[in-house]
Structure formats: C-alpha cells, structure tokens
PDB file of C-alpha atoms in Angstrom:
ATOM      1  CA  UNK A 819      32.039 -14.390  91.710  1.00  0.00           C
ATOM      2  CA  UNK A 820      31.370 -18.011  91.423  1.00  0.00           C
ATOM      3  CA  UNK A 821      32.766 -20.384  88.574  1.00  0.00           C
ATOM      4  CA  UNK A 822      32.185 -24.176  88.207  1.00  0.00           C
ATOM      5  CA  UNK A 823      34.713 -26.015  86.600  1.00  0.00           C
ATOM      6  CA  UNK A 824      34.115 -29.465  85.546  1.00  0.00           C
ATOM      7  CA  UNK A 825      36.914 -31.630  86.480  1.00  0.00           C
ATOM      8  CA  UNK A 826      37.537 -32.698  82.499  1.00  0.00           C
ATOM      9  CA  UNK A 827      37.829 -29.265  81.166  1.00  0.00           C
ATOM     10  CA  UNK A 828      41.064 -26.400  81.662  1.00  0.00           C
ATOM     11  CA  UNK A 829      39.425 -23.074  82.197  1.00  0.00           C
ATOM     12  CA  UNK A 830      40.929 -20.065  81.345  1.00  0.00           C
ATOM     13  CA  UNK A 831      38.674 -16.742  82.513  1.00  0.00           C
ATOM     14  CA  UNK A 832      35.799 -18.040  81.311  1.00  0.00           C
ATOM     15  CA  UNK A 833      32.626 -18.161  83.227  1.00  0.00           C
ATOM     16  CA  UNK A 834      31.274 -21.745  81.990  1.00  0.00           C
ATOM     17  CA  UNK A 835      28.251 -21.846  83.974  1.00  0.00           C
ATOM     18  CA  UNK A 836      27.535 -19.199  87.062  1.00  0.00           C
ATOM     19  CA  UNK A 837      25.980 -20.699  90.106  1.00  0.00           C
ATOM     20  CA  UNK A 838      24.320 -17.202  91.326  1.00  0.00           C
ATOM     21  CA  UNK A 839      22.769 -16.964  87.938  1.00  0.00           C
ATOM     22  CA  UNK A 840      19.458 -16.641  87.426  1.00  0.00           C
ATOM     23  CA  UNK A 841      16.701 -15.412  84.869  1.00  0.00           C
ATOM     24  CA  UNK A 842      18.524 -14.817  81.378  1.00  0.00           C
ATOM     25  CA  UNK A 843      21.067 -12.100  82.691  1.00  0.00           C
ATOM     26  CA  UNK A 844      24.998 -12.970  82.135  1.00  0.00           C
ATOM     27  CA  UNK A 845      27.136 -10.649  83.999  1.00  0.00           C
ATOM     28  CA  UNK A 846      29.505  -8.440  82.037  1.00  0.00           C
ATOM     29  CA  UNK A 847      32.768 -10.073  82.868  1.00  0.00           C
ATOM     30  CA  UNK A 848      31.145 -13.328  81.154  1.00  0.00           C
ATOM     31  CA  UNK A 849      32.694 -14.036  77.819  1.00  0.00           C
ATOM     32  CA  UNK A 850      30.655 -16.917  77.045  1.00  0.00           C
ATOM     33  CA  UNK A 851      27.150 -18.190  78.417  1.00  0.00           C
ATOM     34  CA  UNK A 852      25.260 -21.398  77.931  1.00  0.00           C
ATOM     35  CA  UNK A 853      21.381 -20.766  78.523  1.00  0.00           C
ATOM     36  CA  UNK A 854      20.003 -24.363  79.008  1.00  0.00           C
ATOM     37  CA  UNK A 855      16.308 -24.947  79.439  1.00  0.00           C
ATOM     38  CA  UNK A 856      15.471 -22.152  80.786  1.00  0.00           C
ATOM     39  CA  UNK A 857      13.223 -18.887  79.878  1.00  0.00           C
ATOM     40  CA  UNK A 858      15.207 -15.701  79.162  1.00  0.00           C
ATOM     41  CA  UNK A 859      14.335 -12.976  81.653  1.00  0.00           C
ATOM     42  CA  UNK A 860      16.510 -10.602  81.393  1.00  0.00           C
ATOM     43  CA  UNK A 861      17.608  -7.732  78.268  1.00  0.00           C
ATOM     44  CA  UNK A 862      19.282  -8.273  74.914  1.00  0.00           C
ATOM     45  CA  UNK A 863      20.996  -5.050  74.586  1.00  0.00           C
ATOM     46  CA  UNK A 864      23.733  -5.419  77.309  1.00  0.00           C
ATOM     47  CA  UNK A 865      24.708  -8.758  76.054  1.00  0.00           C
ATOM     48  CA  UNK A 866      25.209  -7.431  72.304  1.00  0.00           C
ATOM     49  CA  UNK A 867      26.919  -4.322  74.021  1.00  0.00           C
ATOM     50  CA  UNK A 868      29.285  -6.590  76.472  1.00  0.00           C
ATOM     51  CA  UNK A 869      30.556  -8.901  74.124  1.00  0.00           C
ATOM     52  CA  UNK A 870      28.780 -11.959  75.430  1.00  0.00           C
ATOM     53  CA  UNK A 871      29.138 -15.362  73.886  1.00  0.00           C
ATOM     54  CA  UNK A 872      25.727 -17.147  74.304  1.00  0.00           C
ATOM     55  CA  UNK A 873      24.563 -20.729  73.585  1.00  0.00           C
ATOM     56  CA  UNK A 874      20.874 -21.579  73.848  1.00  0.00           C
ATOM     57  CA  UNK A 875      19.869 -25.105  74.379  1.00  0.00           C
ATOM     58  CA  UNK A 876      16.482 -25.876  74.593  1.00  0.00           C
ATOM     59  CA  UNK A 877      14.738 -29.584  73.617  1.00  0.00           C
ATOM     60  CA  UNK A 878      12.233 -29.572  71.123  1.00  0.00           C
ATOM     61  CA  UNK A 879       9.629 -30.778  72.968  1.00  0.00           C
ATOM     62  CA  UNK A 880      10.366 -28.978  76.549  1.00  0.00           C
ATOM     63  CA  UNK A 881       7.280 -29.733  78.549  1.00  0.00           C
ATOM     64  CA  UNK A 882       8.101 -26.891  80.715  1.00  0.00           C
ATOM     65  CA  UNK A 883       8.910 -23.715  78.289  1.00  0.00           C
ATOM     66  CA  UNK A 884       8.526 -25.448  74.947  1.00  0.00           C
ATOM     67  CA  UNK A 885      11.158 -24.472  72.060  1.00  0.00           C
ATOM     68  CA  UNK A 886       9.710 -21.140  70.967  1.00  0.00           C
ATOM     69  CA  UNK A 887      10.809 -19.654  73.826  1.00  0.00           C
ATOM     70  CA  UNK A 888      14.121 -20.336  72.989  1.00  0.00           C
ATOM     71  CA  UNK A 889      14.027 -19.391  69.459  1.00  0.00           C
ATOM     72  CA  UNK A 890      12.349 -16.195  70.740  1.00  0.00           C
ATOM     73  CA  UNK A 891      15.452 -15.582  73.110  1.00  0.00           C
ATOM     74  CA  UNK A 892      17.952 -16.586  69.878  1.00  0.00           C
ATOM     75  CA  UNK A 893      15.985 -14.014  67.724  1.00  0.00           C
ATOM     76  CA  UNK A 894      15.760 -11.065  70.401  1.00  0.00           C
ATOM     77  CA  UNK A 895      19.819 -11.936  71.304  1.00  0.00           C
ATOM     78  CA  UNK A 896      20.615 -11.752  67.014  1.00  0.00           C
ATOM     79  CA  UNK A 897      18.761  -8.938  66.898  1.00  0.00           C
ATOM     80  CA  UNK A 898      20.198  -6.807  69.747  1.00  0.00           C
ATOM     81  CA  UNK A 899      23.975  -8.161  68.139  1.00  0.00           C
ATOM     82  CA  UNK A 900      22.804  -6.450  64.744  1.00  0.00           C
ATOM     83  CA  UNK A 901      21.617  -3.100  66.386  1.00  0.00           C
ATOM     84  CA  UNK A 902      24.869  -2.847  68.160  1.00  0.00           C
ATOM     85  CA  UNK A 903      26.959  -2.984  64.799  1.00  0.00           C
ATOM     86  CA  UNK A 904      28.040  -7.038  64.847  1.00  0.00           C
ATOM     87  CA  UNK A 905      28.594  -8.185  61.689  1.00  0.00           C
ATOM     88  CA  UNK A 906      26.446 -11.385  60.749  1.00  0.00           C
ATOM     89  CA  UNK A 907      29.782 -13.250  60.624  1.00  0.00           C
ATOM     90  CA  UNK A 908      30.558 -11.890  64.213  1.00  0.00           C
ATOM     91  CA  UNK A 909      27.144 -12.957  65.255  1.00  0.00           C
ATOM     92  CA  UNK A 910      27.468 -16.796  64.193  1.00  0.00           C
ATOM     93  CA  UNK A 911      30.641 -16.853  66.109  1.00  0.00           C
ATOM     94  CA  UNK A 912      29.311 -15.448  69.827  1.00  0.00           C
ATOM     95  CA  UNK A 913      25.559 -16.652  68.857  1.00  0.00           C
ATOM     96  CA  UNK A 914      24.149 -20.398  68.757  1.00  0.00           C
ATOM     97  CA  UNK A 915      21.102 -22.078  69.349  1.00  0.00           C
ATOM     98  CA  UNK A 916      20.606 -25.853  69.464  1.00  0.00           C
ATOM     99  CA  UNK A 917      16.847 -27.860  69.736  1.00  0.00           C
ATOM    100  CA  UNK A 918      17.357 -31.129  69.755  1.00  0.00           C
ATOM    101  CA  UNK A 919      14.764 -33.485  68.908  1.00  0.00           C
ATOM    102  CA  UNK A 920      13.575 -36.413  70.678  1.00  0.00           C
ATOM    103  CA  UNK A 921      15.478 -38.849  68.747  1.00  0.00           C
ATOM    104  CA  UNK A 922      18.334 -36.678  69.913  1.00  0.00           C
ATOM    105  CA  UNK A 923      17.302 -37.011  73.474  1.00  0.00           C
ATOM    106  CA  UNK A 924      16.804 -41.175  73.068  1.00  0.00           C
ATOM    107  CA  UNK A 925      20.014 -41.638  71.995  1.00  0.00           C
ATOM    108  CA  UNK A 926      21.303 -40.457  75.302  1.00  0.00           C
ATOM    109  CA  UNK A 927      18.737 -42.103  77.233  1.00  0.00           C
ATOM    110  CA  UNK A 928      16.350 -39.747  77.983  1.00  0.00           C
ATOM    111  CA  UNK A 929      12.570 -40.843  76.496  1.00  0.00           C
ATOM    112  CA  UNK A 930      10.701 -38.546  78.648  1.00  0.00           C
ATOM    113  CA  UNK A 931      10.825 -35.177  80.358  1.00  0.00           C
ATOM    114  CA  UNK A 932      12.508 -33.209  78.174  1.00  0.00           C
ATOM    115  CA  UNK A 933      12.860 -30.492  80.065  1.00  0.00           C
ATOM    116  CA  UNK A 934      14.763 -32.195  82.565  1.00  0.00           C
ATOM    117  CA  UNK A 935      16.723 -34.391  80.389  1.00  0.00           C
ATOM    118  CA  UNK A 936      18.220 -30.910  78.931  1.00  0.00           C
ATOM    119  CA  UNK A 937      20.578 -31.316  81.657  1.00  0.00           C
ATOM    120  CA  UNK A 938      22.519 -34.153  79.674  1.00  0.00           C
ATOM    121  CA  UNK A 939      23.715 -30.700  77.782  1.00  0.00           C
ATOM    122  CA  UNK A 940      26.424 -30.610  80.302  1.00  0.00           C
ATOM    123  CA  UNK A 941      27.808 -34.034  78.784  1.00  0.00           C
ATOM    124  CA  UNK A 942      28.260 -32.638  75.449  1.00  0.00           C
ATOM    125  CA  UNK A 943      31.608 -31.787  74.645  1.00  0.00           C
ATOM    126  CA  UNK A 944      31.002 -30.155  71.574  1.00  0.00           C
ATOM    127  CA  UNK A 945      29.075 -27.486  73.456  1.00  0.00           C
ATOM    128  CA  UNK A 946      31.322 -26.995  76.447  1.00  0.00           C
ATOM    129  CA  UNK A 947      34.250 -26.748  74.182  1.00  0.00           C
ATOM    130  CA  UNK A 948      32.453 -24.135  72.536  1.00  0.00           C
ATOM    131  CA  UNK A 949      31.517 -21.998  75.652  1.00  0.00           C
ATOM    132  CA  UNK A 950      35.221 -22.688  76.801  1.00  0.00           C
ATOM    133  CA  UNK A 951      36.641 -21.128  73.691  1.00  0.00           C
ATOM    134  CA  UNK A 952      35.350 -17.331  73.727  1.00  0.00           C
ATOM    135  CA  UNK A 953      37.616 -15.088  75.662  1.00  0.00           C
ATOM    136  CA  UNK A 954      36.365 -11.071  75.498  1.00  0.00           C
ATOM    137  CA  UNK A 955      38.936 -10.171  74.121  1.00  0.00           C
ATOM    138  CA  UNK A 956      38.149 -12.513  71.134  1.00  0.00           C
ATOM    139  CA  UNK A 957      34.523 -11.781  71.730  1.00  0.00           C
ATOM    140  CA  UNK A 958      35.028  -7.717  71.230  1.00  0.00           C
ATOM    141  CA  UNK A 959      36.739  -7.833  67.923  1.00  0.00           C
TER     142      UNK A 959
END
C-alpha cells in the first residue's frame, strides 16, 4: 500500500491520492478518493458498497476526455450510492463533482491545456481538506 502525503497536510488513515492507482478503481480500504482528469474505468457498485468518499475534478474544457465524461462518472457513482440504500443526504456528503471553467483555470494561471492544468487541483485546499476529512467509519454511517 502506497500513500502520498503532502508535506502541508496531517493524515490520518486516509488514502489521499494512491500512486499504484490506475483506471477509476479505489481500493476498499480507501475512505476518500479524488478522481482528477481522468476517465473512470472501473465499476460503481463496489464504491457505493465500500463506503468510498469520491471527488471528481474534471475542467470544463478538458481537451483530452472533455467534461461529460466526468459528469457521466458523477451520475453512474450517485446512482450506484442510491441502489445500495444511501440516503441523498449521505450521498452529498461522500459524493462531489467540480468542472471548473476556464476563467477558473486563468485565475491560477493556466490559459491553455486544460487537461493538464487539472493538476493545479492538488493546490486547492478546499478539496484536499475535503478528501482528508472522510474516515470509513464516518463514511459507513
């Protein structure tokens, strides 16, 4: 198991971004997930059923997937939470989805290659501190 921790941020066991990740597929010791510009690969259902915290951000004008893939993932995700009994409160709490627009992206200095640029994500603290706050045991009830 792998864990990043960015030097400005106290962890507790919470998997804030997994280097052997790949393709839309949290592991089910992850409380929280944040799914930057990327395509979702993987199934709905065991996120819903583990508990998973997931936060999808994907610019509005991603060159590379474009933001419909991302609302697609946000919509499969909300669905699979529904099926598996969550409340809608309990969804908004473990389920977010952010598509900044350009103007967004300018103001942070990035004018071109959205896709990219989603990496300035990382900077936000308002979206770490998010991922950072879901334990499973907070996620689960």
């Amino acid at each position: 198991m792998t864990i990043t921790i960015l030097p400005q941020w106290k962890c507790s066991q919470i998997w804030a971004k997994r280097e052997s990740y790949k393709g839309g597929k949290p592991k089910e010791q992850d409380a929280a997930y944040l799914h930057g510009a990327s395509q979702w690969d993987g199934n709905y259902a065991p996120i819903a059923e583990n508990g998973t915290a997931v936060y999808i951000f994907m610019a509005e004008h991603d060159e590379y997937y474009g933001s419909q893939r991302a609302r697609s993932a946000y919509n499969s995700l909300h669905d699979a939470y529904e099926e598996d009994g969550w409340s809608e409160e309990q969804i908004s709490n473990v389920l977010q989805i952010q598509t900044p627009n350009d103007e967004w992206f300018a103001q942070r200095g990035v004018t071109s290659n959205y896709h990219g640029g989603g990496n300035v994500v990382f900077g936000e603290d308002d979206v770490l501190n998010w991922v950072l706050s879901h334990t499973k045991e907070e996620n689960e009830s």
